[in-house]
mmCIF file of C-alpha atoms in Angstrom:
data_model
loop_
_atom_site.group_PDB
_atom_site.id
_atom_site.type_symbol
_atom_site.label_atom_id
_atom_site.label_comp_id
_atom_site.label_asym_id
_atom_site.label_seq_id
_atom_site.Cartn_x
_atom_site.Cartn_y
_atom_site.Cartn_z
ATOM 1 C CA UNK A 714 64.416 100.399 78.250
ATOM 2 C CA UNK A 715 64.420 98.923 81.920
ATOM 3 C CA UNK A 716 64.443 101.963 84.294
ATOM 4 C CA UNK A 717 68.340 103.149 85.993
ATOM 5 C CA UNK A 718 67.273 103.773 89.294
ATOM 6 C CA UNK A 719 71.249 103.478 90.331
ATOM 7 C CA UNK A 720 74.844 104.650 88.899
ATOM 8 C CA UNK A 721 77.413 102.428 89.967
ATOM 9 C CA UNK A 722 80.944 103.810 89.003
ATOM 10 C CA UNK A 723 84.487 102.331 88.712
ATOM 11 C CA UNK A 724 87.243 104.627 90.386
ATOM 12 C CA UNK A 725 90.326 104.720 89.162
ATOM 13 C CA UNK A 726 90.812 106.214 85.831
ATOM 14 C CA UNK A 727 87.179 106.974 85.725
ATOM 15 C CA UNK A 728 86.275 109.225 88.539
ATOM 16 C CA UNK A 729 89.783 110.097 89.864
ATOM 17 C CA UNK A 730 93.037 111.021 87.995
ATOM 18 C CA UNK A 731 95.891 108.632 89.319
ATOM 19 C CA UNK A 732 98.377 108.646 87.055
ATOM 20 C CA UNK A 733 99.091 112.303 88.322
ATOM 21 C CA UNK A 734 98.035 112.363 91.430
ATOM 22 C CA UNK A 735 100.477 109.433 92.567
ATOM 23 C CA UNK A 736 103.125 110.862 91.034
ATOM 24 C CA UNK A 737 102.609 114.558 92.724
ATOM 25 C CA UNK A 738 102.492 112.508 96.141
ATOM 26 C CA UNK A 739 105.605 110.459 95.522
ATOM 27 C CA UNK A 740 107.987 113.447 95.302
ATOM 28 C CA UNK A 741 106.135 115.258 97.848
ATOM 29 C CA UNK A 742 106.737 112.429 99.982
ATOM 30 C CA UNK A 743 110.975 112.805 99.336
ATOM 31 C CA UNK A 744 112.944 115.391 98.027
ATOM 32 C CA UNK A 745 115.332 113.238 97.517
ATOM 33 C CA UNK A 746 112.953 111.331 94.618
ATOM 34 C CA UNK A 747 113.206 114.693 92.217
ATOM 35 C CA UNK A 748 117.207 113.988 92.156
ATOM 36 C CA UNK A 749 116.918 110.844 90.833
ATOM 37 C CA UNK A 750 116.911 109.715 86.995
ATOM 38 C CA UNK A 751 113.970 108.462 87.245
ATOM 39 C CA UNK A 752 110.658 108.339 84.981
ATOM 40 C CA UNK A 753 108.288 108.688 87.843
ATOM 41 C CA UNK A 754 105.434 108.424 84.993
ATOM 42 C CA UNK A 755 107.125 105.288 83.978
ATOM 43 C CA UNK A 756 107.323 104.425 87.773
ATOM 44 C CA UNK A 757 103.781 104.994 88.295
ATOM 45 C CA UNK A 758 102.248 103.236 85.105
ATOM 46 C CA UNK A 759 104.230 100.267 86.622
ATOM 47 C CA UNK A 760 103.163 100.012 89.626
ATOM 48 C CA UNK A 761 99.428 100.762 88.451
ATOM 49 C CA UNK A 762 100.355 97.371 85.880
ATOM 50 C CA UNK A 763 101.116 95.215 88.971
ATOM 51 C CA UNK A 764 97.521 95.716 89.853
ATOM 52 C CA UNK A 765 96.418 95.041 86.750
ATOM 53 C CA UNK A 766 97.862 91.404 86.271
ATOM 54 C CA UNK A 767 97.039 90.718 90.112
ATOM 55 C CA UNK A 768 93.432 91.711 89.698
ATOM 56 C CA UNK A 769 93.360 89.429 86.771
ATOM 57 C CA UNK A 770 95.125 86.510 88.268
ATOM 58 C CA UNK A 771 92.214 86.824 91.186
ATOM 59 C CA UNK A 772 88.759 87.589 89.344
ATOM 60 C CA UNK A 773 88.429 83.584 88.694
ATOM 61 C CA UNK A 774 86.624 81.535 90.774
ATOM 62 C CA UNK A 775 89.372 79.060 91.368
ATOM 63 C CA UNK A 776 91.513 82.353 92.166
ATOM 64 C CA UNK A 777 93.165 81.891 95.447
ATOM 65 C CA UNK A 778 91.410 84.903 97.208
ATOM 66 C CA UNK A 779 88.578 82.759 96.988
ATOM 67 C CA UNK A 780 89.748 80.605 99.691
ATOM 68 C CA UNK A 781 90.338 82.754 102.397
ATOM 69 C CA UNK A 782 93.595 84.590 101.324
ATOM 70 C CA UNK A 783 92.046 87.957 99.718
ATOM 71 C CA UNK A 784 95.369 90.630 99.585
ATOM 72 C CA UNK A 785 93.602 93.848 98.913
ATOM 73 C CA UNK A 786 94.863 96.246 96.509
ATOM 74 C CA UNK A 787 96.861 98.432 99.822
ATOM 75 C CA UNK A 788 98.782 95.545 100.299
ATOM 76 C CA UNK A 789 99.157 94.520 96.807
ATOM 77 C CA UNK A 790 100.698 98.656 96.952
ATOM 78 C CA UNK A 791 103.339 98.539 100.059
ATOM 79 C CA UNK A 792 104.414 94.886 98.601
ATOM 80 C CA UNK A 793 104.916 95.696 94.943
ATOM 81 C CA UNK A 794 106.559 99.553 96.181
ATOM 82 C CA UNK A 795 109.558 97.661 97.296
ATOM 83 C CA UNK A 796 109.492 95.820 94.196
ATOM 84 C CA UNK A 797 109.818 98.458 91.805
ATOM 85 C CA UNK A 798 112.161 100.321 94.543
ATOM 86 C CA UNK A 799 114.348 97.560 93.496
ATOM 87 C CA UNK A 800 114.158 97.543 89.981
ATOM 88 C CA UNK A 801 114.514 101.195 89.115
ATOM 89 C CA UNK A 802 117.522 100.845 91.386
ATOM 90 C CA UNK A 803 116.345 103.260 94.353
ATOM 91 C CA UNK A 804 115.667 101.203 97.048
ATOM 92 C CA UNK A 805 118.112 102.973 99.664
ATOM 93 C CA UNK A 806 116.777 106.481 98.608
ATOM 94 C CA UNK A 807 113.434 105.770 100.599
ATOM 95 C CA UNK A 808 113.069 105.173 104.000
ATOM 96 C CA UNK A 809 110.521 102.581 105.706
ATOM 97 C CA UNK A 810 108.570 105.173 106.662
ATOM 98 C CA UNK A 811 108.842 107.143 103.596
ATOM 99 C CA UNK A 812 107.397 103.637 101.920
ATOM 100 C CA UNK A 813 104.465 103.291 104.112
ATOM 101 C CA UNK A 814 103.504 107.111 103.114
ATOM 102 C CA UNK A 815 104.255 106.616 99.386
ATOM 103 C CA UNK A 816 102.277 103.211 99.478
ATOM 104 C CA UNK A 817 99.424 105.418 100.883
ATOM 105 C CA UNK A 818 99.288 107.827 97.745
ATOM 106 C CA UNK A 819 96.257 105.601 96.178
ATOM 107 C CA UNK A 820 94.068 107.203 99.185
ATOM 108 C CA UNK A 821 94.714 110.913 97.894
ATOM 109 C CA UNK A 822 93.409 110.653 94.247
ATOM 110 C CA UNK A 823 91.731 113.806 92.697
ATOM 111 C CA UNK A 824 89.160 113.638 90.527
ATOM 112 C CA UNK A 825 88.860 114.881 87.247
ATOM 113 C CA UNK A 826 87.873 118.169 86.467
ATOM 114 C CA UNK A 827 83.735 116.640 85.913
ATOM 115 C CA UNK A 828 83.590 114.271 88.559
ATOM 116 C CA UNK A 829 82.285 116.223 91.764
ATOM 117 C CA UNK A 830 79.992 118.399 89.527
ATOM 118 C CA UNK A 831 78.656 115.358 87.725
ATOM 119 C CA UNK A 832 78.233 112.740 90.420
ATOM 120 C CA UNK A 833 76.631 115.985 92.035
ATOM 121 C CA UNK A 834 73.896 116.216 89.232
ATOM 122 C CA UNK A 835 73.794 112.411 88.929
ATOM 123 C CA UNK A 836 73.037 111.798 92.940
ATOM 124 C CA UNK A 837 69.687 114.292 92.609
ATOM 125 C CA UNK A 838 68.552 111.612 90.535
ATOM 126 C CA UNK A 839 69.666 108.035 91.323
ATOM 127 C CA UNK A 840 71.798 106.050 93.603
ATOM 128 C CA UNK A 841 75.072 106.387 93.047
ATOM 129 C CA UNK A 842 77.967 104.513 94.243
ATOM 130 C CA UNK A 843 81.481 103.267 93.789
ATOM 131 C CA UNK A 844 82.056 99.857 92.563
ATOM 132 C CA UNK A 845 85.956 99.589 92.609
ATOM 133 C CA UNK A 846 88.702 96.741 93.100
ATOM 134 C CA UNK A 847 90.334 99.493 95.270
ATOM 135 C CA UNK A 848 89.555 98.174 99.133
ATOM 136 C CA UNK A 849 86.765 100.253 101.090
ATOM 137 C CA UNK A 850 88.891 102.040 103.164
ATOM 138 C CA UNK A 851 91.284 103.271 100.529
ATOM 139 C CA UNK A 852 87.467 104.297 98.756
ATOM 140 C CA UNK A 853 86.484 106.067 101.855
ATOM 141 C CA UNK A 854 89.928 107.789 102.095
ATOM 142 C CA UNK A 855 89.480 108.490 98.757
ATOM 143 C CA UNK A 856 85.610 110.021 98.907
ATOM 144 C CA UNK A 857 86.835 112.014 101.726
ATOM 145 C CA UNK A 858 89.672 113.406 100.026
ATOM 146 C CA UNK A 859 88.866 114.240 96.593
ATOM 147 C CA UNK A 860 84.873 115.304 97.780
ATOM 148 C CA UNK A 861 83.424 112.336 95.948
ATOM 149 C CA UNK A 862 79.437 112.440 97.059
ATOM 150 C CA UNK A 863 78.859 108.467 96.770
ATOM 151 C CA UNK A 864 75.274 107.253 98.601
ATOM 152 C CA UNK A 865 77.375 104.170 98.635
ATOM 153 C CA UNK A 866 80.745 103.048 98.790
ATOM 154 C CA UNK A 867 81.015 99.380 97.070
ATOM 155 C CA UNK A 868 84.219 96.985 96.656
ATOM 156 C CA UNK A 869 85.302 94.487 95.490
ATOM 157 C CA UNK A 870 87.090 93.822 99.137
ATOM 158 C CA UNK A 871 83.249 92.796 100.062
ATOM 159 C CA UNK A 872 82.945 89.643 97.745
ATOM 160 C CA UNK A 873 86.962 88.338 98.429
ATOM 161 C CA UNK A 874 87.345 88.424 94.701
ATOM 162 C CA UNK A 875 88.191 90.646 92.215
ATOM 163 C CA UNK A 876 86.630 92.374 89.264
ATOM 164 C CA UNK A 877 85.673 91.006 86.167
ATOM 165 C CA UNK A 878 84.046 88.098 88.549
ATOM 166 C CA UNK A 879 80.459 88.255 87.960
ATOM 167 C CA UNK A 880 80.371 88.049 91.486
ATOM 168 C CA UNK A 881 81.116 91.776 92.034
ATOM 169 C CA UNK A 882 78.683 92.767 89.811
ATOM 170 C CA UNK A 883 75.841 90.419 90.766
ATOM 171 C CA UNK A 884 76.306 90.743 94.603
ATOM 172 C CA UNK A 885 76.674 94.796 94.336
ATOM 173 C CA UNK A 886 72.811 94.498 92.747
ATOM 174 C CA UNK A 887 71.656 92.086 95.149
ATOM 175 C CA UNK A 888 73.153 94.539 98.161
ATOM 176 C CA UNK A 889 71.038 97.698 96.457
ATOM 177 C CA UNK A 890 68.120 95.345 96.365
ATOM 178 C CA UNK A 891 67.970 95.729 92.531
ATOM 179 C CA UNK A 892 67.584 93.442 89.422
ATOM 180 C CA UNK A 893 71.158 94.302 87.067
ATOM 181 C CA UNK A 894 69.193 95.667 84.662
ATOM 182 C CA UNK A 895 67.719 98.700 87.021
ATOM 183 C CA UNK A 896 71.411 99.401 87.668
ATOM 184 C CA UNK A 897 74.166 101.462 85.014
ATOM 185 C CA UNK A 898 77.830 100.426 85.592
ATOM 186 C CA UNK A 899 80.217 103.439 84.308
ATOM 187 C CA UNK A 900 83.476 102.972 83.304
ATOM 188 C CA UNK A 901 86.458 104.241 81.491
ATOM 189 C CA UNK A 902 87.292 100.529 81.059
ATOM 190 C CA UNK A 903 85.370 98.323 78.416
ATOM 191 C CA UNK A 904 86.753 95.087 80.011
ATOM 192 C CA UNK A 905 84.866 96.504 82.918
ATOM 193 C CA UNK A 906 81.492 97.026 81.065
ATOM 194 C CA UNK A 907 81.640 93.928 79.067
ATOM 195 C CA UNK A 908 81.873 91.835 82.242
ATOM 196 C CA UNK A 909 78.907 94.020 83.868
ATOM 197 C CA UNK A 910 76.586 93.121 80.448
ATOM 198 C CA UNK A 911 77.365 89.765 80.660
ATOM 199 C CA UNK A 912 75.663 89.981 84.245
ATOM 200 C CA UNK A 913 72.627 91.896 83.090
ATOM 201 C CA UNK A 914 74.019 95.507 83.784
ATOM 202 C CA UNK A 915 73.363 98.535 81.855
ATOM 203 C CA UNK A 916 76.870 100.162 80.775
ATOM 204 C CA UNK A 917 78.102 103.619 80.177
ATOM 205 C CA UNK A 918 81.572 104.435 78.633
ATOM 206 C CA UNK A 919 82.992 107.657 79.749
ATOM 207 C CA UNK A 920 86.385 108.703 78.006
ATOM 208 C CA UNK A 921 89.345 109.945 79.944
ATOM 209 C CA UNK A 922 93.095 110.439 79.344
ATOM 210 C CA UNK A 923 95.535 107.564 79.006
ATOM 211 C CA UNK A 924 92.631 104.887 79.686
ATOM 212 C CA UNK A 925 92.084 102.493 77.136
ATOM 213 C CA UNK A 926 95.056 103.091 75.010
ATOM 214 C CA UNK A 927 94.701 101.067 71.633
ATOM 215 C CA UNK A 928 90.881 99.768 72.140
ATOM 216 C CA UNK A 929 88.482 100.776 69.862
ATOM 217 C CA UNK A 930 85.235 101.612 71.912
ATOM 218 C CA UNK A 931 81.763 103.590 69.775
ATOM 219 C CA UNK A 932 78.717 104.314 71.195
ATOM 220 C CA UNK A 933 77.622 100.887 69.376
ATOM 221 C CA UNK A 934 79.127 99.019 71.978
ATOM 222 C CA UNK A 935 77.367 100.575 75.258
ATOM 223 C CA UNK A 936 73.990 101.683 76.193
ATOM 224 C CA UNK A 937 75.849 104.958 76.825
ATOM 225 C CA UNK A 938 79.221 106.920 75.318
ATOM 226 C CA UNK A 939 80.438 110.046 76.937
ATOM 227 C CA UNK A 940 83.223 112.524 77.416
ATOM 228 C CA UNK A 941 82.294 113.536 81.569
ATOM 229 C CA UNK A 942 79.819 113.060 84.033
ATOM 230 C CA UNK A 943 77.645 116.083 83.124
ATOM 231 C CA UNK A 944 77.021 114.565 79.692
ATOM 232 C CA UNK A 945 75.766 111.580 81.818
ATOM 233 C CA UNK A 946 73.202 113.366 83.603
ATOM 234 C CA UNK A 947 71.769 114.998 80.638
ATOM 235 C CA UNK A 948 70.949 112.020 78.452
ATOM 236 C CA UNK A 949 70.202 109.889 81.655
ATOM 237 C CA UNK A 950 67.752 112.753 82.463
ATOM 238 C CA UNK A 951 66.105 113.526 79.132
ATOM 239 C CA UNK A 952 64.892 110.241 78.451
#
């Protein structure tokens, strides 16, 4: 095979645990949120689906971000916050304020229990960096916070379009100076890694709590299939 001389890593769900994380910071952020009836996992799978339809709607090409009107994914947060404020009928138990530090909980991710350790192992070796829709300071915030030892900090933020576009993929090669092939996209995600081997990526599935729910994925369908990080390193580094 064509030589990996760099690791290039979706974020959410893969490296960092969010569905927990955001909900620890939401009632941190307001006492008043743990006297509600509210499902805050419900809340925050909800507010994590917003993103998911509104990277979708702008990964085409005709997508309006295209023409100058990128939102990134921090404003996608604050907007869709008051949203689901609204539907879950709490809207006047938040302040403003309280809002704008909610809305920042998707800076404060921890990663999972692997993913400092691993990424650790895996940087000795090759490049490694983020390649996330997540905008590049909410990455950096993010790095900062949870220890995350990237050589590079990639987004989607820098192309004005969202993944799948084969523009992500393509133009985080071309800014590593590498052909796809020489690079590995890992994911949690196989929507992720079938979009980065359409572009000529390599593609390693890791598995990880409450990602993927109802997809089939086997080690048939990537160049690599593992449970952490660590597992990474060692068949990346035996071959």
């Amino acid at each position: 095979m064509t030589e990996i001389k760099a690791l290039l890593f979706d974020v959410f769900g893969t490296v960092v645990d969010w569905r927990t994380s955001v909900k620890e910071h939401i009632l941190s952020c307001s006492a008043d949120s743990i006297q509600t009836t509210v499902n805050w996992d419900d809340f925050t799978q909800d507010w994590r689906n917003i993103y998911y339809k509104f990277a979708a709607d702008n990964s085409k090409d005709d997508a309006k971000s295209v023409f100058n009107s990128f939102v990134s994914v921090d404003q996608l947060y604050r907007q869709s916050l008051d949203v689901l404020a609204e539907k879950y009928g709490i809207k006047n138990v938040w302040t403003e304020q309280q809002k704008d530090q909610i809305a920042a909980a998707w800076h404060y991710l921890k990663g999972w229990d692997d993913s400092v350790e691993g990424l650790t192992l895996l940087k000795s070796k090759f490049i490694i960096g983020s390649l996330s829709n997540g905008n590049m300071r909410l990455l950096v915030d993010m790095a900062k916070y949870a220890g995350l030892p990237w050589d590079v900090v990639l987004s989607s933020e820098l192309f004005k379009i969202y993944k799948p576009s084969p523009r992500v993929y393509l133009g985080a090669a071309d800014y590593l100076e590498l052909k796809p092939e020489n690079v590995l996209m890992v994911a949690a995600h196989m929507y992720d890694l079938e979009a980065a081997k359409e572009c000529g990526l390599r593609t390693a599935y890791v598995v990880r709590k409450g990602e993927d729910i109802g997809i089939t994925v086997g080690p048939d369908d990537v160049d690599y299939f593992v449970s952490d990080f660590i597992e990474l390193y060692n068949l990346l580094t035996v071959e």
